């Protein structure tokens, strides 16, 4: 956003610089053109006055000498014509003299070229002086022609045509335009530095708020906006955000503390109740009472498992452990070895079908082991005797998660209908046909929370031709990734 704001400011400043500099440069070019016209017009008036007083050959010689010296001094071309347009006197050499001659003879118009000089001559023969020249710019024109009538009103007897080189004037325009351009670039650079400072000043609290919101969304309830710069409105926003974050963290903390405290406080009387039920069992005579006692004991033990799950979930959600590097390959080997006797007793085959050595990930301490325990515990409950559970641990193949670790647990059990798959990671979620299977419905939810806090994710899907496939992805070691936001 700071780049976009800076780009907008730069465009506006560039447009302002152009709107200021272009008219200034054009005004100087026009002023320099006017100055050249006034300078040369005074000379043309003097030559016209000499031509008007020309009566004798001596007067003609004086005029020729004057225009000759002028042409030699300034490199100009001077032509004097009578009222019929016939050339009376001529001085100068080079392009300027040729331009004056062409204007006197109307040669450019005859060749389809510029007729500015011829127009000036015709205006002068009607008694009007040249009052405007083409605006001089660094690229041209190289020569301008101005004309002055000889005589006044009805006594116009001819015209003086002055072809003036514009090299010096164009050099002045070039220098001044260069100075204006340099000044514009300097002002633009200074304004850009000021704009960059303003954009940084404006965006620093916004970026700080954005990072705080990202951390808060990821589950870091202690995240706060710390920047104390920027406009007063943004500083007030920071204060309100921190107040809101404090209230939210306090509310969530109280909820988690309540769950943990309630679960902990209920465990003692529940353990006592289970113990008492077990102690009463020998004194119950066989019959309906014994069956009811057995069901009550099962429900008490199930409630105890539920409380244990709630305590584990509260500990995971309120965990403050730092992410670190974990050897996933070793964790997979150790957990599969630990669970193999359990699966053997249940009549289910457990094996590692693929294991890449040297796999490591950045996660919570023993995250891969704890998640794998939950997945294998889930599999041993629902895969029938004679089934098969496979574990694979490899690196991610897709380019979007280069270096990530993928642990995949698949089974050939009955599986779950596709429409119920999204429910498996929710707390206390159980499919209708598995309501009587022991468990609290929190195992996969806890595993998903551990994966999320570790910056990874847990995906559940079907396995062909039947069964369930659960895939754990953990980020590669390196910079700490931002955990994904909690669902719902």
Coordinates of N, CA, C and O in Angstrom, one line a residue, residues 185-307:
X185 N 13.7 18.9 -11.9 CA 14.1 17.6 -11.4 C 14.5 17.7 -10.0 O 14.3 16.8 -9.2
X186 N 15.3 18.7 -9.6 CA 15.7 18.9 -8.3 C 14.5 19.1 -7.3 O 14.4 18.4 -6.3
X187 N 13.5 19.9 -7.8 CA 12.3 20.0 -6.9 C 11.5 18.7 -6.8 O 11.0 18.4 -5.8
X188 N 11.5 18.0 -8.0 CA 10.8 16.7 -8.0 C 11.4 15.7 -7.0 O 10.8 15.0 -6.3
X189 N 12.8 15.7 -7.0 CA 13.5 14.8 -6.2 C 13.3 15.1 -4.7 O 13.1 14.3 -3.9
X190 N 13.4 16.5 -4.4 CA 13.1 16.9 -3.0 C 11.7 16.5 -2.6 O 11.4 16.0 -1.5
X191 N 10.7 16.8 -3.5 CA 9.3 16.5 -3.2 C 9.1 15.0 -3.0 O 8.4 14.5 -2.2
X192 N 9.9 14.2 -3.8 CA 9.8 12.7 -3.7 C 10.3 12.2 -2.4 O 9.7 11.3 -1.7
X193 N 11.4 12.9 -1.9 CA 11.9 12.5 -0.6 C 10.9 12.8 0.5 O 10.6 12.1 1.5
X194 N 10.3 14.0 0.4 CA 9.3 14.4 1.3 C 8.1 13.5 1.3 O 7.5 13.1 2.3
X195 N 7.7 13.1 0.0 CA 6.5 12.2 -0.1 C 6.8 10.9 0.5 O 6.0 10.2 1.1
X196 N 8.1 10.4 0.3 CA 8.5 9.1 0.8 C 8.4 9.1 2.4 O 7.9 8.2 3.0
X197 N 8.9 10.2 2.9 CA 8.8 10.4 4.4 C 7.3 10.4 4.9 O 7.0 9.8 5.9
X198 N 6.5 11.2 4.1 CA 5.1 11.3 4.5 C 4.4 9.9 4.4 O 3.6 9.5 5.3
X199 N 4.7 9.2 3.3 CA 4.1 7.9 3.1 C 4.5 6.9 4.2 O 3.7 6.2 4.7
X200 N 5.8 7.0 4.6 CA 6.3 6.1 5.6 C 5.6 6.5 7.0 O 5.2 5.7 7.8
X201 N 5.5 7.8 7.2 CA 4.9 8.3 8.4 C 3.4 7.9 8.5 O 2.9 7.5 9.6
X202 N 2.7 7.9 7.3 CA 1.3 7.5 7.3 C 1.1 6.0 7.4 O 0.2 5.5 8.1
X203 N 2.0 5.2 6.7 CA 1.8 3.8 6.6 C 2.4 3.0 7.8 O 2.0 1.9 8.0
X204 N 3.3 3.6 8.5 CA 4.0 2.8 9.6 C 2.9 2.3 10.6 O 2.9 1.1 10.9
X205 N 2.1 3.2 11.1 CA 1.0 2.6 12.1 C 0.1 1.7 11.4 O -0.4 0.7 12.0
X206 N -0.2 1.9 10.1 CA -1.1 1.0 9.4 C -0.5 -0.4 9.3 O -1.2 -1.4 9.5
X207 N 0.8 -0.5 8.9 CA 1.5 -1.7 8.8 C 1.6 -2.4 10.1 O 1.5 -3.6 10.2
X208 N 1.9 -1.6 11.1 CA 2.0 -2.2 12.5 C 0.6 -2.8 12.9 O 0.6 -3.9 13.5
X209 N -0.5 -2.1 12.6 CA -1.8 -2.7 12.9 C -2.1 -3.9 12.1 O -2.6 -4.9 12.6
X210 N -1.6 -3.9 10.9 CA -1.8 -5.1 10.0 C -1.1 -6.3 10.6 O -1.6 -7.4 10.7
X211 N 0.2 -6.1 11.0 CA 0.9 -7.2 11.6 C 0.3 -7.7 12.9 O 0.2 -8.9 13.2
X212 N -0.2 -6.7 13.7 CA -0.8 -7.1 15.0 C -2.1 -7.9 14.7 O -2.3 -8.9 15.4
X213 N -2.9 -7.5 13.7 CA -4.1 -8.2 13.4 C -3.8 -9.6 12.9 O -4.4 -10.6 13.3
X214 N -2.7 -9.7 12.1 CA -2.3 -11.0 11.5 C -1.9 -12.0 12.7 O -2.3 -13.1 12.7
X215 N -1.1 -11.5 13.6 CA -0.7 -12.3 14.8 C -1.8 -12.7 15.6 O -1.9 -13.8 16.1
X216 N -2.7 -11.7 15.8 CA -3.9 -12.0 16.7 C -4.8 -13.0 16.0 O -5.3 -13.9 16.7
X217 N -5.0 -12.9 14.7 CA -5.8 -13.9 14.0 C -5.1 -15.3 14.0 O -5.8 -16.3 14.1
X218 N -3.8 -15.3 14.1 CA -3.1 -16.6 14.1 C -3.1 -17.2 15.5 O -2.7 -18.4 15.7
X219 N -3.7 -16.5 16.5 CA -3.8 -17.1 17.8 C -2.9 -16.5 18.9 O -2.9 -16.9 20.0
X220 N -2.0 -15.6 18.5 CA -1.2 -14.9 19.5 C -1.9 -13.8 20.2 O -2.0 -12.7 19.7
X221 N -2.5 -14.2 21.3 CA -3.4 -13.2 22.0 C -2.7 -12.1 22.6 O -3.3 -11.1 23.1
X222 N -1.3 -12.2 22.7 CA -0.6 -11.1 23.3 C -0.1 -10.0 22.2 O 0.6 -9.1 22.6
X223 N -0.5 -10.2 21.0 CA -0.1 -9.3 19.9 C -0.7 -7.9 20.1 O -1.9 -7.8 20.4
X224 N 0.1 -6.9 20.0 CA -0.4 -5.5 20.2 C 0.3 -4.6 19.1 O 1.4 -4.9 18.7
X225 N -0.4 -3.5 18.8 CA 0.2 -2.5 17.9 C 1.0 -1.6 18.8 O 0.6 -1.0 19.8
X226 N 2.3 -1.5 18.4 CA 3.3 -0.7 19.2 C 3.7 0.6 18.6 O 4.3 1.4 19.3
X227 N 3.4 0.8 17.3 CA 3.9 2.1 16.7 C 3.1 3.3 17.3 O 1.9 3.3 17.4
X228 N 3.9 4.3 17.6 CA 3.3 5.5 18.2 C 3.5 6.7 17.3 O 3.6 7.8 17.8
X229 N 3.6 6.5 16.0 CA 3.8 7.6 15.1 C 2.5 7.7 14.2 O 1.6 6.9 14.3
X230 N 2.6 8.6 13.3 CA 1.4 8.8 12.4 C 0.5 9.8 12.8 O 0.6 10.5 13.9
X231 N -0.6 10.1 12.0 CA -1.6 11.1 12.3 C -2.3 10.7 13.6 O -2.4 9.6 14.0
X232 N -2.9 11.8 14.3 CA -3.6 11.5 15.5 C -4.7 10.5 15.4 O -5.0 9.7 16.3
X233 N -5.4 10.5 14.2 CA -6.5 9.5 14.0 C -6.0 8.1 14.1 O -6.6 7.2 14.6
X234 N -4.8 7.8 13.5 CA -4.3 6.5 13.5 C -3.7 6.1 14.9 O -3.8 4.9 15.3
X235 N -3.2 7.1 15.6 CA -2.8 6.8 17.0 C -4.0 6.4 17.8 O -3.9 5.5 18.7
X236 N -5.1 7.1 17.6 CA -6.3 6.8 18.4 C -6.8 5.4 18.0 O -7.3 4.6 18.8
X237 N -6.7 5.1 16.7 CA -7.1 3.7 16.2 C -6.2 2.7 16.9 O -6.7 1.6 17.3
X238 N -4.9 2.9 17.0 CA -4.0 2.0 17.7 C -4.5 1.7 19.1 O -4.5 0.6 19.6
X239 N -4.8 2.8 19.8 CA -5.2 2.7 21.2 C -6.5 1.9 21.3 O -6.6 1.0 22.2
X240 N -7.5 2.2 20.4 CA -8.7 1.4 20.5 C -8.5 -0.1 20.1 O -9.1 -0.9 20.7
X241 N -7.6 -0.3 19.1 CA -7.3 -1.7 18.8 C -6.7 -2.4 19.9 O -7.1 -3.6 20.2
X242 N -5.7 -1.8 20.6 CA -5.1 -2.5 21.7 C -6.1 -2.7 22.9 O -6.0 -3.8 23.5
X243 N -7.0 -1.8 23.1 CA -8.0 -2.0 24.1 C -8.9 -3.2 23.7 O -9.2 -4.0 24.6
X244 N -9.3 -3.2 22.4 CA -10.1 -4.3 22.0 C -9.4 -5.7 22.1 O -9.9 -6.7 22.6
X245 N -8.1 -5.7 21.7 CA -7.3 -6.9 21.8 C -7.2 -7.4 23.2 O -7.2 -8.6 23.5
X246 N -7.0 -6.4 24.1 CA -6.8 -6.7 25.5 C -8.1 -7.4 26.1 O -8.1 -8.4 26.8
X247 N -9.2 -6.8 25.7 CA -10.5 -7.3 26.1 C -10.8 -8.7 25.6 O -11.3 -9.6 26.3
X248 N -10.5 -8.9 24.3 CA -10.7 -10.2 23.7 C -9.8 -11.2 24.3 O -10.2 -12.3 24.6
X249 N -8.5 -10.9 24.5 CA -7.6 -11.8 25.1 C -8.0 -12.2 26.5 O -7.9 -13.4 26.9
X250 N -8.5 -11.2 27.2 CA -9.0 -11.5 28.6 C -10.2 -12.4 28.6 O -10.3 -13.3 29.4
X251 N -11.1 -12.1 27.6 CA -12.3 -12.9 27.5 C -12.0 -14.4 27.1 O -12.5 -15.3 27.8
X252 N -11.1 -14.5 26.1 CA -10.8 -15.9 25.7 C -10.0 -16.6 26.8 O -10.1 -17.8 27.0
X253 N -9.1 -15.8 27.4 CA -8.3 -16.5 28.5 C -9.2 -17.0 29.6 O -9.0 -18.0 30.2
X254 N -10.2 -16.1 30.0 CA -11.2 -16.6 31.0 C -11.9 -17.8 30.6 O -12.2 -18.7 31.4
X255 N -12.3 -17.9 29.3 CA -13.0 -19.1 28.8 C -12.2 -20.3 28.9 O -12.6 -21.4 29.4
X256 N -10.9 -20.2 28.5 CA -10.0 -21.3 28.5 C -9.7 -21.7 29.9 O -9.6 -22.9 30.2
X257 N -9.5 -20.7 30.8 CA -9.2 -21.1 32.2 C -10.4 -21.8 32.8 O -10.3 -22.7 33.6
X258 N -11.6 -21.3 32.4 CA -12.8 -22.0 33.0 C -12.9 -23.4 32.5 O -13.2 -24.3 33.3
X259 N -12.6 -23.7 31.2 CA -12.7 -25.0 30.7 C -11.7 -25.9 31.4 O -11.9 -27.0 31.9
X260 N -10.4 -25.3 31.5 CA -9.4 -26.1 32.2 C -9.7 -26.4 33.6 O -9.5 -27.5 34.2
X261 N -10.1 -25.3 34.3 CA -10.4 -25.4 35.8 C -11.6 -26.4 36.0 O -11.5 -27.2 36.9
X262 N -12.6 -26.2 35.2 CA -13.8 -27.1 35.3 C -13.4 -28.5 35.1 O -13.8 -29.4 35.9
X263 N -12.7 -28.8 34.0 CA -12.3 -30.1 33.7 C -11.4 -30.7 34.8 O -11.6 -31.9 35.2
X264 N -10.5 -29.9 35.3 CA -9.6 -30.4 36.4 C -10.4 -30.6 37.7 O -10.2 -31.7 38.4
X265 N -11.3 -29.7 38.0 CA -12.1 -29.9 39.3 C -13.0 -31.1 39.2 O -13.3 -31.7 40.2
X266 N -13.5 -31.4 38.0 CA -14.5 -32.5 37.9 C -13.8 -33.8 37.9 O -14.4 -34.9 38.1
X267 N -12.4 -33.8 37.6 CA -11.8 -35.1 37.5 C -11.7 -35.8 38.8 O -11.8 -37.0 38.9
X268 N -11.5 -35.1 39.9 CA -11.4 -35.7 41.2 C -12.7 -36.4 41.7 O -12.7 -37.6 42.0
X269 N -13.8 -35.7 41.7 CA -15.0 -36.4 42.1 C -15.4 -37.5 41.1 O -16.0 -38.5 41.5
X270 N -15.1 -37.3 39.8 CA -15.4 -38.3 38.8 C -14.5 -39.6 39.1 O -15.0 -40.7 39.0
X271 N -13.2 -39.4 39.4 CA -12.3 -40.5 39.7 C -12.9 -41.2 41.0 O -12.8 -42.5 41.0
X272 N -13.3 -40.5 41.9 CA -13.9 -41.1 43.2 C -15.1 -41.9 42.8 O -15.4 -43.0 43.3
X273 N -16.0 -41.3 41.9 CA -17.2 -42.0 41.5 C -16.9 -43.3 40.8 O -17.5 -44.4 41.1
X274 N -15.9 -43.3 39.9 CA -15.5 -44.5 39.2 C -15.0 -45.6 40.2 O -15.3 -46.8 40.1
X275 N -14.2 -45.1 41.1 CA -13.6 -46.0 42.2 C -14.7 -46.6 43.0 O -14.7 -47.8 43.3
X276 N -15.7 -45.8 43.4 CA -16.8 -46.3 44.2 C -17.7 -47.3 43.4 O -18.1 -48.4 43.9
X277 N -17.9 -47.0 42.1 CA -18.6 -48.0 41.2 C -17.9 -49.3 41.1 O -18.5 -50.4 41.1
X278 N -16.6 -49.2 41.0 CA -15.8 -50.5 40.9 C -15.9 -51.2 42.2 O -15.9 -52.5 42.2
X279 N -15.8 -50.5 43.3 CA -15.9 -51.2 44.6 C -17.3 -51.8 44.9 O -17.4 -52.8 45.6
X280 N -18.3 -51.2 44.3 CA -19.7 -51.7 44.6 C -19.9 -53.0 43.7 O -20.8 -53.8 44.1
X281 N -19.2 -53.1 42.6 CA -19.5 -54.2 41.7 C -19.6 -55.6 42.3 O -20.5 -56.4 42.1
X282 N -18.6 -56.0 43.2 CA -18.7 -57.3 43.8 C -19.9 -57.6 44.7 O -20.3 -58.7 44.9
X283 N -20.6 -56.5 45.1 CA -21.7 -56.7 46.0 C -23.1 -56.7 45.3 O -24.1 -56.7 45.9
X284 N -23.0 -56.6 43.9 CA -24.2 -56.6 43.1 C -24.5 -58.0 42.6 O -23.6 -58.7 42.0
X285 N -25.7 -58.5 42.9 CA -26.0 -59.9 42.4 C -26.2 -59.9 40.9 O -26.6 -58.9 40.3
X286 N -25.9 -61.0 40.3 CA -26.1 -61.1 38.8 C -27.5 -60.8 38.4 O -28.4 -61.2 39.2
X287 N -27.7 -60.2 37.3 CA -29.0 -59.8 36.9 C -29.0 -58.5 36.2 O -28.0 -57.9 35.9
X288 N -30.2 -57.9 36.1 CA -30.4 -56.6 35.4 C -29.6 -55.5 36.2 O -29.0 -54.6 35.5
X289 N -29.5 -55.6 37.5 CA -28.7 -54.5 38.2 C -27.3 -54.5 37.8 O -26.6 -53.4 37.7
X290 N -26.7 -55.7 37.6 CA -25.3 -55.7 37.3 C -25.0 -55.1 35.9 O -24.0 -54.4 35.7
X291 N -26.0 -55.4 35.0 CA -25.8 -54.8 33.6 C -25.9 -53.3 33.7 O -25.2 -52.6 33.0
X292 N -26.9 -52.8 34.5 CA -27.0 -51.3 34.6 C -25.8 -50.7 35.2 O -25.3 -49.6 34.9
X293 N -25.2 -51.5 36.2 CA -24.0 -51.0 36.9 C -22.9 -50.9 35.9 O -22.1 -49.9 35.9
X294 N -22.8 -51.9 35.0 CA -21.7 -51.9 34.0 C -21.8 -50.7 33.0 O -20.8 -50.1 32.7
X295 N -23.1 -50.4 32.6 CA -23.3 -49.3 31.7 C -22.9 -48.0 32.4 O -22.4 -47.1 31.8
X296 N -23.3 -47.9 33.7 CA -23.0 -46.6 34.4 C -21.5 -46.5 34.6 O -20.9 -45.3 34.4
X297 N -20.8 -47.6 34.8 CA -19.3 -47.5 34.9 C -18.7 -47.1 33.6 O -17.8 -46.3 33.5
X298 N -19.2 -47.6 32.4 CA -18.7 -47.2 31.1 C -18.9 -45.7 30.8 O -18.1 -45.1 30.3
X299 N -20.1 -45.2 31.2 CA -20.4 -43.8 31.0 C -19.5 -42.9 31.8 O -19.0 -41.9 31.4
X300 N -19.2 -43.4 33.1 CA -18.3 -42.6 33.9 C -16.9 -42.6 33.3 O -16.2 -41.5 33.3
X301 N -16.4 -43.7 32.8 CA -15.1 -43.7 32.2 C -15.1 -42.9 30.9 O -14.1 -42.2 30.6
X302 N -16.2 -42.9 30.2 CA -16.3 -42.1 29.0 C -16.2 -40.6 29.3 O -15.6 -39.8 28.7
X303 N -16.9 -40.2 30.4 CA -16.9 -38.9 30.9 C -15.5 -38.5 31.3 O -15.0 -37.3 31.1
X304 N -14.8 -39.4 31.9 CA -13.4 -39.2 32.3 C -12.5 -38.9 31.1 O -11.6 -38.0 31.1
X305 N -12.7 -39.7 30.0 CA -11.9 -39.5 28.8 C -12.3 -38.1 28.2 O -11.4 -37.4 27.7
X306 N -13.6 -37.7 28.3 CA -14.0 -36.4 27.7 C -13.3 -35.3 28.5 O -12.8 -34.3 27.9
X307 N -13.2 -35.4 29.8 CA -12.5 -34.3 30.6 C -11.0 -34.3 30.3 O -10.4 -33.2 30.2

